[in-house]
Coordinates of N, CA and C in Angstrom, one line a residue:
Chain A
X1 N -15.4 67.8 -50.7 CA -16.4 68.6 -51.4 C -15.9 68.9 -52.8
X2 N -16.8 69.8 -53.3 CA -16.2 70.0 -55.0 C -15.1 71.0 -55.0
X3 N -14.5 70.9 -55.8 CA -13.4 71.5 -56.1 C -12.6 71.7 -57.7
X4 N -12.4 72.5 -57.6 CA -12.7 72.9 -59.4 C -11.0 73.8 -59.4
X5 N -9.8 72.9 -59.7 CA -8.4 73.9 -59.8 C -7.9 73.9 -60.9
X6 N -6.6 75.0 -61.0 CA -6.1 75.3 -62.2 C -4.8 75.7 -62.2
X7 N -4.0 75.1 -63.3 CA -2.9 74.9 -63.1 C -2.1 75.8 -64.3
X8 N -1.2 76.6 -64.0 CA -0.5 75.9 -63.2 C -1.3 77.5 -62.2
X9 N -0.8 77.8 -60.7 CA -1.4 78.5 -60.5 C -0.8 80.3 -60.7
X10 N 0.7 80.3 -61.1 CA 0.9 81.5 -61.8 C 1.9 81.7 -63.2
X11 N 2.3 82.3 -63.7 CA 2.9 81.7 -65.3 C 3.2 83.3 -65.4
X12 N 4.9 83.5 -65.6 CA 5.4 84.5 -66.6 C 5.6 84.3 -67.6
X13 N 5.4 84.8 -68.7 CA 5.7 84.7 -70.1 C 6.5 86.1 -71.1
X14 N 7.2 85.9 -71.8 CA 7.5 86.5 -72.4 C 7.2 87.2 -73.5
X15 N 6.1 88.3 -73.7 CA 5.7 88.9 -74.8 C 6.1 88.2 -76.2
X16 N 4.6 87.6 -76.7 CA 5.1 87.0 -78.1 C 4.8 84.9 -78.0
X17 N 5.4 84.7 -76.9 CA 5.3 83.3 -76.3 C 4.1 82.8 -75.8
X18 N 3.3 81.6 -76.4 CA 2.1 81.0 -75.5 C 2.0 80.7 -74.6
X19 N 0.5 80.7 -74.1 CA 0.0 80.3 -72.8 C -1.4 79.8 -72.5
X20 N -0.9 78.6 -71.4 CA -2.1 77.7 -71.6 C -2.3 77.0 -69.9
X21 N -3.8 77.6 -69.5 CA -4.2 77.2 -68.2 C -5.4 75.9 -68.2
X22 N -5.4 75.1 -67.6 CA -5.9 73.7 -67.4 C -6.2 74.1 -66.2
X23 N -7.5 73.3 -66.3 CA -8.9 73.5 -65.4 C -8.9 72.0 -65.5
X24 N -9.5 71.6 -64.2 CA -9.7 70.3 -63.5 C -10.7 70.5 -62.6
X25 N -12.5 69.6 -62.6 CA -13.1 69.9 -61.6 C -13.1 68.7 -61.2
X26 N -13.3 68.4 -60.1 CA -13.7 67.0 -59.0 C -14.9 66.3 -59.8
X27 N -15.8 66.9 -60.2 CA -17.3 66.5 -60.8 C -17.7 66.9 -61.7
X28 N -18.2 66.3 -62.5 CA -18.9 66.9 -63.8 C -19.7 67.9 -64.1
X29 N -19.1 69.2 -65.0 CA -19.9 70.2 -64.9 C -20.6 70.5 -66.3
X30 N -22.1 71.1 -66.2 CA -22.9 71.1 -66.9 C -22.3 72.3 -68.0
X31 N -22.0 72.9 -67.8 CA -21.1 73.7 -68.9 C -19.8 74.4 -67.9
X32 N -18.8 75.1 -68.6 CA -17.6 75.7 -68.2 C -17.5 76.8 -69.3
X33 N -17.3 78.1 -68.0 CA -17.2 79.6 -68.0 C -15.3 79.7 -68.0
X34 N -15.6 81.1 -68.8 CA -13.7 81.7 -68.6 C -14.0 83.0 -68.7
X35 N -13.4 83.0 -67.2 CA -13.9 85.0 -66.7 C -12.6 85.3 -66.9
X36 N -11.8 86.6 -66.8 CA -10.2 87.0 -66.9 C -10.5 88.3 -65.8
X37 N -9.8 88.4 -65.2 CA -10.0 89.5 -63.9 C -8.7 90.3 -64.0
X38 N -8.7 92.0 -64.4 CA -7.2 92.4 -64.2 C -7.0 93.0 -62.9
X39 N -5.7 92.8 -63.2 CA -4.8 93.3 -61.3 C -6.6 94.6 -60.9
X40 N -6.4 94.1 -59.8 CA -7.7 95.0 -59.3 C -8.6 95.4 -59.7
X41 N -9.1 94.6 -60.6 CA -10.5 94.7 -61.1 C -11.2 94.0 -60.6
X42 N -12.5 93.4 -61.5 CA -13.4 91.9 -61.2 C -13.5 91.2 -62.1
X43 N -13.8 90.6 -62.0 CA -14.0 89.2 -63.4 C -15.1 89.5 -64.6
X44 N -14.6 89.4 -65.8 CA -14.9 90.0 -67.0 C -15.5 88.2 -67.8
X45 N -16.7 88.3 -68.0 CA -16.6 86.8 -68.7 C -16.3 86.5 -70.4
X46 N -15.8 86.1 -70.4 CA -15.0 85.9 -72.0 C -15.7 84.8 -72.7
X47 N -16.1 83.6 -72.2 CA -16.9 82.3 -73.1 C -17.4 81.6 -72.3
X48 N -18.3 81.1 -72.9 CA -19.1 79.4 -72.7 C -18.9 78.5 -73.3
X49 N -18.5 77.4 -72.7 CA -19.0 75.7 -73.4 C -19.7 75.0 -72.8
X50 N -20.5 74.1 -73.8 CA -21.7 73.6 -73.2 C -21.3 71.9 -73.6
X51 N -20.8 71.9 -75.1 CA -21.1 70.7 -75.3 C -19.8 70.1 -74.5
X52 N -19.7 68.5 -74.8 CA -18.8 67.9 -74.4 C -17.7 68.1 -75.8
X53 N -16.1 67.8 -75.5 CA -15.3 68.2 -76.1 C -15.2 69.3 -77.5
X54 N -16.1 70.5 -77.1 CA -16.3 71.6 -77.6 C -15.0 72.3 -78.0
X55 N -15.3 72.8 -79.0 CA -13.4 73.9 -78.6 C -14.2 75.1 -79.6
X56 N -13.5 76.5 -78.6 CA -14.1 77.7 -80.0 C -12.9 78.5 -79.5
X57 N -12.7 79.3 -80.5 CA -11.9 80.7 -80.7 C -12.2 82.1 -80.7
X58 N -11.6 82.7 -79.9 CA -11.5 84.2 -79.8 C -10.1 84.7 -80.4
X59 N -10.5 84.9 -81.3 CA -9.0 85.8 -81.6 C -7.9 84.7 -81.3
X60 N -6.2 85.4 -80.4 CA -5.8 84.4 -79.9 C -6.2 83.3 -79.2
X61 N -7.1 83.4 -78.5 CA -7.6 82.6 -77.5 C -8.4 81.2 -77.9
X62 N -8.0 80.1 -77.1 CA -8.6 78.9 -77.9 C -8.9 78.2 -76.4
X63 N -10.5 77.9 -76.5 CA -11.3 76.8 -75.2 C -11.3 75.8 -75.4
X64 N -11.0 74.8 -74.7 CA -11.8 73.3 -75.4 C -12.7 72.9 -73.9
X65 N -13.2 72.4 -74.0 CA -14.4 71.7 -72.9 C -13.8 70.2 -73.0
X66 N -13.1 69.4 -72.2 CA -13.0 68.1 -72.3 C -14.4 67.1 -72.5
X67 N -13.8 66.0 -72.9 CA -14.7 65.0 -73.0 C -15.9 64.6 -72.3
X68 N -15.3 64.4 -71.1 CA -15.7 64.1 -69.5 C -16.7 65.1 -69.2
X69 N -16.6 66.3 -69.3 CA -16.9 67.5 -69.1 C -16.4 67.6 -67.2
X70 N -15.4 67.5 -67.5 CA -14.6 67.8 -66.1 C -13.3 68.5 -65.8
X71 N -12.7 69.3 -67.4 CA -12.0 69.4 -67.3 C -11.4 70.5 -68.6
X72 N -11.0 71.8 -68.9 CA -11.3 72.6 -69.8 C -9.9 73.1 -70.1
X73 N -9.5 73.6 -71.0 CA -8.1 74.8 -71.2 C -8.6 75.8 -71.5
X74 N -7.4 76.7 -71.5 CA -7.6 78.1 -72.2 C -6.0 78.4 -72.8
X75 N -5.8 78.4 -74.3 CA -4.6 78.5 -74.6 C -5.0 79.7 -75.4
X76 N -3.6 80.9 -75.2 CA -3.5 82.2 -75.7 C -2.2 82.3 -76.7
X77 N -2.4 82.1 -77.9 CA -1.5 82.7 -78.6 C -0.6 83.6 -78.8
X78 N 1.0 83.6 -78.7 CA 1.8 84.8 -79.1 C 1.0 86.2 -78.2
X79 N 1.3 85.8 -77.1 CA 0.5 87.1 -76.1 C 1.2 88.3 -75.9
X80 N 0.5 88.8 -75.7 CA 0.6 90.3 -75.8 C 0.6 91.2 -74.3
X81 N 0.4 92.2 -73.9 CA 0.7 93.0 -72.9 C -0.9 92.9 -72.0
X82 N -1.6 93.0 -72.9 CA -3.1 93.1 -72.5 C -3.7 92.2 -71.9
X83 N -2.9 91.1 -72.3 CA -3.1 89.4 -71.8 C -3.0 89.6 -70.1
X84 N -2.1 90.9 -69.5 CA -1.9 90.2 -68.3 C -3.1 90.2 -67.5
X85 N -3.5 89.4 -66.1 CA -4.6 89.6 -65.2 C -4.6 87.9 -65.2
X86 N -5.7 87.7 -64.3 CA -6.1 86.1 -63.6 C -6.9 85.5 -64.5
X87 N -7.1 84.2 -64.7 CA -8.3 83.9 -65.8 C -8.7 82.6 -64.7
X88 N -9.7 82.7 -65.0 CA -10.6 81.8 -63.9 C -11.7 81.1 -65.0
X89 N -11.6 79.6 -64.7 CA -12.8 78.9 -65.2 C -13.7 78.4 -64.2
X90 N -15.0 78.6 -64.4 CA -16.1 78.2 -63.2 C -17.6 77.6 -64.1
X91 N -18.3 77.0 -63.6 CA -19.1 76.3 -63.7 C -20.0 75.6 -62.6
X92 N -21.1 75.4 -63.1 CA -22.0 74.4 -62.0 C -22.1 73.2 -61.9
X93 N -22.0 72.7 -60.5 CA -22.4 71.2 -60.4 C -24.0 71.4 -59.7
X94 N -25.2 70.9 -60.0 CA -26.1 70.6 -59.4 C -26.7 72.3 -59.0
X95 N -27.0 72.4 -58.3 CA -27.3 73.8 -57.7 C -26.4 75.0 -57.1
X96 N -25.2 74.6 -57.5 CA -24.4 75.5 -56.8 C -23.2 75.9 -58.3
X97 N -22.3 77.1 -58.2 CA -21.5 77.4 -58.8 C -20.2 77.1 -58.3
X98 N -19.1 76.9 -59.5 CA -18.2 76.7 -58.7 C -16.9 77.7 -59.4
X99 N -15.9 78.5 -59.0 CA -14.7 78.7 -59.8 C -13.5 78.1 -59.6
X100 N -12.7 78.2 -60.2 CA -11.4 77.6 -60.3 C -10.6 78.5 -59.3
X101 N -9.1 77.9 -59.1 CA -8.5 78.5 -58.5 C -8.0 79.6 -58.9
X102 N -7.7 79.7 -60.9 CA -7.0 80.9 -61.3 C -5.8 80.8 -61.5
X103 N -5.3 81.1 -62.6 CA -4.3 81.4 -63.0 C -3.9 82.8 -63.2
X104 N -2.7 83.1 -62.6 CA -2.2 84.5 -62.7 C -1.6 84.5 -63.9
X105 N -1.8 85.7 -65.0 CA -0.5 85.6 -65.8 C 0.5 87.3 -65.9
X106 N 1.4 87.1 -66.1 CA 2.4 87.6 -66.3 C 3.0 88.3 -67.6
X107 N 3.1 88.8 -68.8 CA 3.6 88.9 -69.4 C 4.9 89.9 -69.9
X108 N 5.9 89.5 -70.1 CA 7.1 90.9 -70.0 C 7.5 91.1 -71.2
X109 N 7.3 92.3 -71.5 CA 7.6 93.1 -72.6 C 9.1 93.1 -73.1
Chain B
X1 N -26.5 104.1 -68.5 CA -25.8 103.6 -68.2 C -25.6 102.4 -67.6
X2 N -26.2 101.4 -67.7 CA -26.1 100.1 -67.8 C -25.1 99.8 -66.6
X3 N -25.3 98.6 -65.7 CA -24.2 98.2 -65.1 C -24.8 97.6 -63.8
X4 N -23.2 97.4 -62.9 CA -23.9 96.7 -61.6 C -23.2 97.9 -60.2
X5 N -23.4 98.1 -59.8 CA -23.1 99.5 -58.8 C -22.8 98.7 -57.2
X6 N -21.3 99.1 -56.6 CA -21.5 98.7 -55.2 C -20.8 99.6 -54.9
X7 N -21.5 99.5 -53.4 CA -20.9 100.7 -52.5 C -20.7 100.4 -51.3
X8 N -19.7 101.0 -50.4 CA -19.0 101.6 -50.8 C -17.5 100.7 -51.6
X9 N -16.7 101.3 -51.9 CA -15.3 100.4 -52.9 C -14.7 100.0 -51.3
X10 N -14.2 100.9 -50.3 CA -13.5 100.2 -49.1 C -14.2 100.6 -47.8
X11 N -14.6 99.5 -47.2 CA -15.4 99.4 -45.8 C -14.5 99.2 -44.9
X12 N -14.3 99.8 -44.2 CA -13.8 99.7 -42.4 C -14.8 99.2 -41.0
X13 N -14.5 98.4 -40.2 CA -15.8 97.8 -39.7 C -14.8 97.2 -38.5
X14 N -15.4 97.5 -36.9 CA -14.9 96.8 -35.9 C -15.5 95.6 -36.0
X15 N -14.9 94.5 -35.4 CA -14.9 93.5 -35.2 C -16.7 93.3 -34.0
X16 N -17.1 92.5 -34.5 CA -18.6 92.6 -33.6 C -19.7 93.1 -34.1
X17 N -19.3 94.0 -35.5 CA -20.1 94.9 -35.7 C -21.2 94.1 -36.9
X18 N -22.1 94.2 -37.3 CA -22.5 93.5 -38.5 C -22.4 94.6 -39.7
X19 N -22.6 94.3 -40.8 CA -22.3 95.2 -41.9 C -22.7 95.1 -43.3
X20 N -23.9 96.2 -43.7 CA -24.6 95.3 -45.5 C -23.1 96.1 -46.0
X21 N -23.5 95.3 -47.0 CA -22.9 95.8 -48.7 C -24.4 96.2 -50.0
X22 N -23.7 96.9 -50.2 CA -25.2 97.3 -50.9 C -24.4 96.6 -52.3
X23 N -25.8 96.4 -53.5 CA -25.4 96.1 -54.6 C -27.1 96.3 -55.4
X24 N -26.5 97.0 -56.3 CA -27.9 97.4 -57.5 C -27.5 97.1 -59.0
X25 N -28.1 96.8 -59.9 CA -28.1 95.9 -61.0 C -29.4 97.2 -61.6
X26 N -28.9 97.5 -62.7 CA -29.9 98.0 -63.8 C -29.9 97.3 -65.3
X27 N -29.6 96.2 -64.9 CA -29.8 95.2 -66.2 C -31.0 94.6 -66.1
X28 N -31.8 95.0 -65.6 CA -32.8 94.0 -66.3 C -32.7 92.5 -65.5
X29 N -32.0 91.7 -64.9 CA -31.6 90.7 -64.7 C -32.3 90.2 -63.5
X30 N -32.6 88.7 -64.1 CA -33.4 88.0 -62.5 C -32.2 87.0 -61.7
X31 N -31.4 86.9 -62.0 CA -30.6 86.4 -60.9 C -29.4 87.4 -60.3
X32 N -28.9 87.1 -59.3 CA -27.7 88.3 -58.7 C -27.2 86.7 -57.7
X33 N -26.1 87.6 -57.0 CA -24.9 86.4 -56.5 C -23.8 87.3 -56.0
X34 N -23.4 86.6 -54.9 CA -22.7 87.2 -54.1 C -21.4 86.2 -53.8
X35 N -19.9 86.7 -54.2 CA -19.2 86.1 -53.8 C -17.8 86.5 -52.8
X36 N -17.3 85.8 -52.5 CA -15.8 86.6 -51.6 C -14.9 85.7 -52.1
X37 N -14.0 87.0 -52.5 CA -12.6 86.8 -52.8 C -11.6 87.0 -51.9
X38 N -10.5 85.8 -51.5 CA -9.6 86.1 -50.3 C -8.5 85.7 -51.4
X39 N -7.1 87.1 -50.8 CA -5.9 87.2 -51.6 C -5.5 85.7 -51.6
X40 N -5.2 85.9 -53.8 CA -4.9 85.1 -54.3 C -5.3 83.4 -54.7
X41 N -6.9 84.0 -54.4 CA -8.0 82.5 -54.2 C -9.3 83.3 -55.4
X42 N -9.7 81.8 -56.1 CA -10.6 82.1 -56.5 C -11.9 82.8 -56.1
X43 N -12.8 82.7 -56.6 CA -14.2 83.6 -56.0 C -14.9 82.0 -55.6
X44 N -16.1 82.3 -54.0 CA -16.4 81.4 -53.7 C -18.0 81.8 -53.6
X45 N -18.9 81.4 -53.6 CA -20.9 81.7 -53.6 C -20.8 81.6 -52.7
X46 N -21.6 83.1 -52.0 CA -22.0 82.7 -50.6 C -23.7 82.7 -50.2
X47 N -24.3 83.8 -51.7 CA -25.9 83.0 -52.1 C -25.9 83.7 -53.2
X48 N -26.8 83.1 -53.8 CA -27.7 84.0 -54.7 C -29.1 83.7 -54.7
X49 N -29.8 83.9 -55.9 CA -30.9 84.5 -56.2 C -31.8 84.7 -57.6
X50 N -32.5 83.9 -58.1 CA -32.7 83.8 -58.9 C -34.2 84.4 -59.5
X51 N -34.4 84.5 -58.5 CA -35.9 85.9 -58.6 C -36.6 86.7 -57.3
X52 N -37.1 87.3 -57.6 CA -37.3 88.1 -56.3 C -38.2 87.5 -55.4
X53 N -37.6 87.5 -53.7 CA -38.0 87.1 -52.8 C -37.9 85.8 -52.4
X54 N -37.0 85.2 -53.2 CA -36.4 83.6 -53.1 C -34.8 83.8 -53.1
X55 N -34.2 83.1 -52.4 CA -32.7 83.1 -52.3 C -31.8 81.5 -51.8
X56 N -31.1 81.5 -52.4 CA -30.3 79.5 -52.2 C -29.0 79.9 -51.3
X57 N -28.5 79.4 -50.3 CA -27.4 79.1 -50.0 C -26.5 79.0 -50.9
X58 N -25.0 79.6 -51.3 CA -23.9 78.7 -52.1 C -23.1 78.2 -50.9
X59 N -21.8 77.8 -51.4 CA -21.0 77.2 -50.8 C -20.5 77.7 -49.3
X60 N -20.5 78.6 -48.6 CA -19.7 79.4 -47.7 C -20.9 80.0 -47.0
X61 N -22.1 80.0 -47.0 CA -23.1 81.0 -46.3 C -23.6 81.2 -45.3
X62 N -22.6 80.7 -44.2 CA -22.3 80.7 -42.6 C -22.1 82.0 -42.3
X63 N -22.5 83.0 -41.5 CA -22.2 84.2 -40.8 C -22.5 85.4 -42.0
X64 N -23.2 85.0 -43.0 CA -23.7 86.0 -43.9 C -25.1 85.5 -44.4
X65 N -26.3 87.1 -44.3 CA -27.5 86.9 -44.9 C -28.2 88.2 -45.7
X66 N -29.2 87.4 -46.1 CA -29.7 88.6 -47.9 C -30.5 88.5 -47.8
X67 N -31.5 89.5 -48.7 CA -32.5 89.5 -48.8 C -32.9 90.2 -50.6
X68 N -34.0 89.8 -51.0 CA -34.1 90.4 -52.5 C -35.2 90.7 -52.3
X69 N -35.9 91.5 -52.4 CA -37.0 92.5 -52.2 C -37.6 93.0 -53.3
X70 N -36.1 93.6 -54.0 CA -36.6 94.3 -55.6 C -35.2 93.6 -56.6
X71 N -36.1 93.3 -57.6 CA -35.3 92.9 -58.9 C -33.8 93.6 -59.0
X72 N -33.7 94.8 -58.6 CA -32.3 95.6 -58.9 C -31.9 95.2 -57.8
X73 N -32.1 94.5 -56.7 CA -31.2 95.2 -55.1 C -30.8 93.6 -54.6
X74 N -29.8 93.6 -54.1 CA -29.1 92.3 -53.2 C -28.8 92.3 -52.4
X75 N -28.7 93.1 -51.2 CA -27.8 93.7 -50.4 C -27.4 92.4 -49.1
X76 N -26.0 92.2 -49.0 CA -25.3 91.1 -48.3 C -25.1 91.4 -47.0
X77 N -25.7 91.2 -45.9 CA -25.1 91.5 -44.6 C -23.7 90.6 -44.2
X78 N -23.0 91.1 -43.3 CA -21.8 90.3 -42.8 C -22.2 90.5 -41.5
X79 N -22.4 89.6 -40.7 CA -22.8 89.2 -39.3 C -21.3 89.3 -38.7
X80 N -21.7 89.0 -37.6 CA -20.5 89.3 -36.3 C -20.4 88.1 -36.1
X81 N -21.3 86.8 -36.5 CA -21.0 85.3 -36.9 C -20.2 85.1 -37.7
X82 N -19.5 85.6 -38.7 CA -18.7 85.4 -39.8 C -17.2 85.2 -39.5
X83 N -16.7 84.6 -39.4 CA -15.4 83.7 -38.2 C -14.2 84.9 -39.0
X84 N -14.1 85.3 -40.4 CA -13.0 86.0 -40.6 C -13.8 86.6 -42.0
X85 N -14.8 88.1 -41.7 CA -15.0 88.6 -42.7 C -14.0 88.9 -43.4
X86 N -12.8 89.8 -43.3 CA -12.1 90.2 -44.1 C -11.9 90.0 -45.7
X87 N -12.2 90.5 -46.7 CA -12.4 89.9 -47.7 C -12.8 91.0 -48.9
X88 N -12.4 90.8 -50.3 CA -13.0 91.4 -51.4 C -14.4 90.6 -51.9
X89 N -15.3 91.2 -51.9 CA -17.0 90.9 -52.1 C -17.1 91.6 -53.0
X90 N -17.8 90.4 -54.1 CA -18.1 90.7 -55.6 C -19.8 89.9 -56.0
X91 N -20.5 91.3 -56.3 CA -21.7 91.0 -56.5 C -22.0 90.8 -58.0
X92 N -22.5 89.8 -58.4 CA -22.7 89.5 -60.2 C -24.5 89.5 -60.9
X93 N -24.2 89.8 -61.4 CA -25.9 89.4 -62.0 C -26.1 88.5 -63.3
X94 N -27.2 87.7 -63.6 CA -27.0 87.2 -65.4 C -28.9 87.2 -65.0
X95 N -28.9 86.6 -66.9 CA -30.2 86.2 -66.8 C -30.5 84.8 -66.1
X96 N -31.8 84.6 -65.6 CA -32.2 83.5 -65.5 C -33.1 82.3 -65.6
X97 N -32.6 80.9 -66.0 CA -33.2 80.0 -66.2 C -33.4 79.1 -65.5
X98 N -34.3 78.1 -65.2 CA -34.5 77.3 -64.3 C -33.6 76.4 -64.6
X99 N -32.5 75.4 -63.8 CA -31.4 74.6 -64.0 C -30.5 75.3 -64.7
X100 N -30.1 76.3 -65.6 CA -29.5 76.6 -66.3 C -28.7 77.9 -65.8
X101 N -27.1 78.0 -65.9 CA -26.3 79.0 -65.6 C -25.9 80.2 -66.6
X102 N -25.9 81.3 -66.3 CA -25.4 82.1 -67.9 C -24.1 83.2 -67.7
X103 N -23.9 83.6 -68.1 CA -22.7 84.5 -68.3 C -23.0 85.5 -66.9
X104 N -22.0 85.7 -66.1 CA -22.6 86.8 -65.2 C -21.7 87.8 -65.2
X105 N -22.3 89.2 -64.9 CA -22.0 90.8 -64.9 C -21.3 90.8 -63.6
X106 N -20.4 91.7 -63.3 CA -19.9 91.8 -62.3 C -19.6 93.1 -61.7
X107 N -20.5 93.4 -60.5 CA -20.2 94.9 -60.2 C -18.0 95.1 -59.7
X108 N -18.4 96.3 -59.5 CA -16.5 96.1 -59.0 C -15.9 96.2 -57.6
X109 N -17.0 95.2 -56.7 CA -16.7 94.9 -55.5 C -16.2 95.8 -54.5
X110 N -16.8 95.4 -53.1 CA -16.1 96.0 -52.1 C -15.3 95.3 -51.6
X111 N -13.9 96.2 -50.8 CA -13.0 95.8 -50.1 C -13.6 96.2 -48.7
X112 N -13.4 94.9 -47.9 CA -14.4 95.3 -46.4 C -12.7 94.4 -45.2
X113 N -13.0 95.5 -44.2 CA -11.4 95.3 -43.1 C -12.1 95.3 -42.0
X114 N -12.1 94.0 -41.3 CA -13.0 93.9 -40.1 C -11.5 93.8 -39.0
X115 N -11.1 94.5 -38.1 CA -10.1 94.8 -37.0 C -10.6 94.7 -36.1

């Protein structure tokens, strides 16, 4: 079945030091979402990509939408404390939604 | 005050029992979505809904069923079919397009403990 993961699936980092989560789906998706969920919260959505090999910027934060459209990053600049919580990329194939597995992050002051 | 509202935050529930989750949206929004989160796993569709009185299966929607009645309301039953309710349930809303996905709101889920 479809399956949409993300690697790596948890990452400590050191306040100040980058970080970068890869998304991998089974099947080509018509656009790719990046939600960020903190410890006990819910999922907050932060961007869209639509086109193929798209890339846009938030601040630190930088998306790219692969080629393929099967396959996405999310790299965070010189991170900070606020950065920490899960970031999840999800998207649709066909009629259904899918998310990633999530990447936990970590950051230590 | 804008938002997506569920209730209650932690459900307790014997085993056999069935059980809604309520979920209301005052956005304005024609789609809603229902998903479960099991520790340390992404979120998975168990339906949604893209206008009222129509609803799609997602991936998982074995031993759980909905109904949309009114634009604001979604409410998820968990059946006594449901092989291992246990689980954080997260109800979302966006706008909707026919073929097209959009950014979705996210109420702040119930924790539900079926023993």
């Amino acid at each position: 079945g479809q399956q949409v993961m993300q690697i790596p699936q948890y990452q400590h980092v050191q306040e100040g030091e980058d970080f970068t989560t890869y998304c991998n789906s089974s099947t080509t998706l018509s656009n790719i979402q990046w939600y960020k969920q903190r410890p006990g919260g819910h999922p907050v959505f932060l961007i869209q990509l639509v086109k193929s090999g798209e890339v846009k910027k938030q601040k630190r934060l930088t998306f790219q939408f692969g080629e393929a459209k099967k396959n996405s990053s999310l790299h965070i600049t010189a991170t900070q404390t606020t950065d920490v919580g899960t970031y999840f990329c999800a998207g649709p194939t066909g009629n259904q939604f899918y998310f990633g597995t999530g990447t936990s992050l970590t950051v230590i002051p | 005050d804008g938002g997506i509202t569920q209730s209650p935050k932690y459900l307790f529930r014997k085993e056999g029992q069935n059980v809604t989750l309520s979920c209301e949206q005052n956005l304005n929004h024609d789609a809603m979505y229902w998903y479960r989160q099991d520790p340390g796993q992404g979120l998975r569709l168990i339906y949604y809904s893209q206008i009222v009185n129509d609803f799609q299966k997602g991936d998982i929607a074995e031993g759980y069923s909905v109904s949309r009645e009114k634009k604001e309301s979604f409410p998820l039953t968990v059946t006594s079919a449901q092989k291992n309710p246990t689980a954080f349930y997260l109800c979302a809303s966006s706008i909707a397009s026919s073929g097209r996905w959009y950014e979705q709101y996210f109420g702040p889920g119930t924790r539900l403990t079926v023993t």
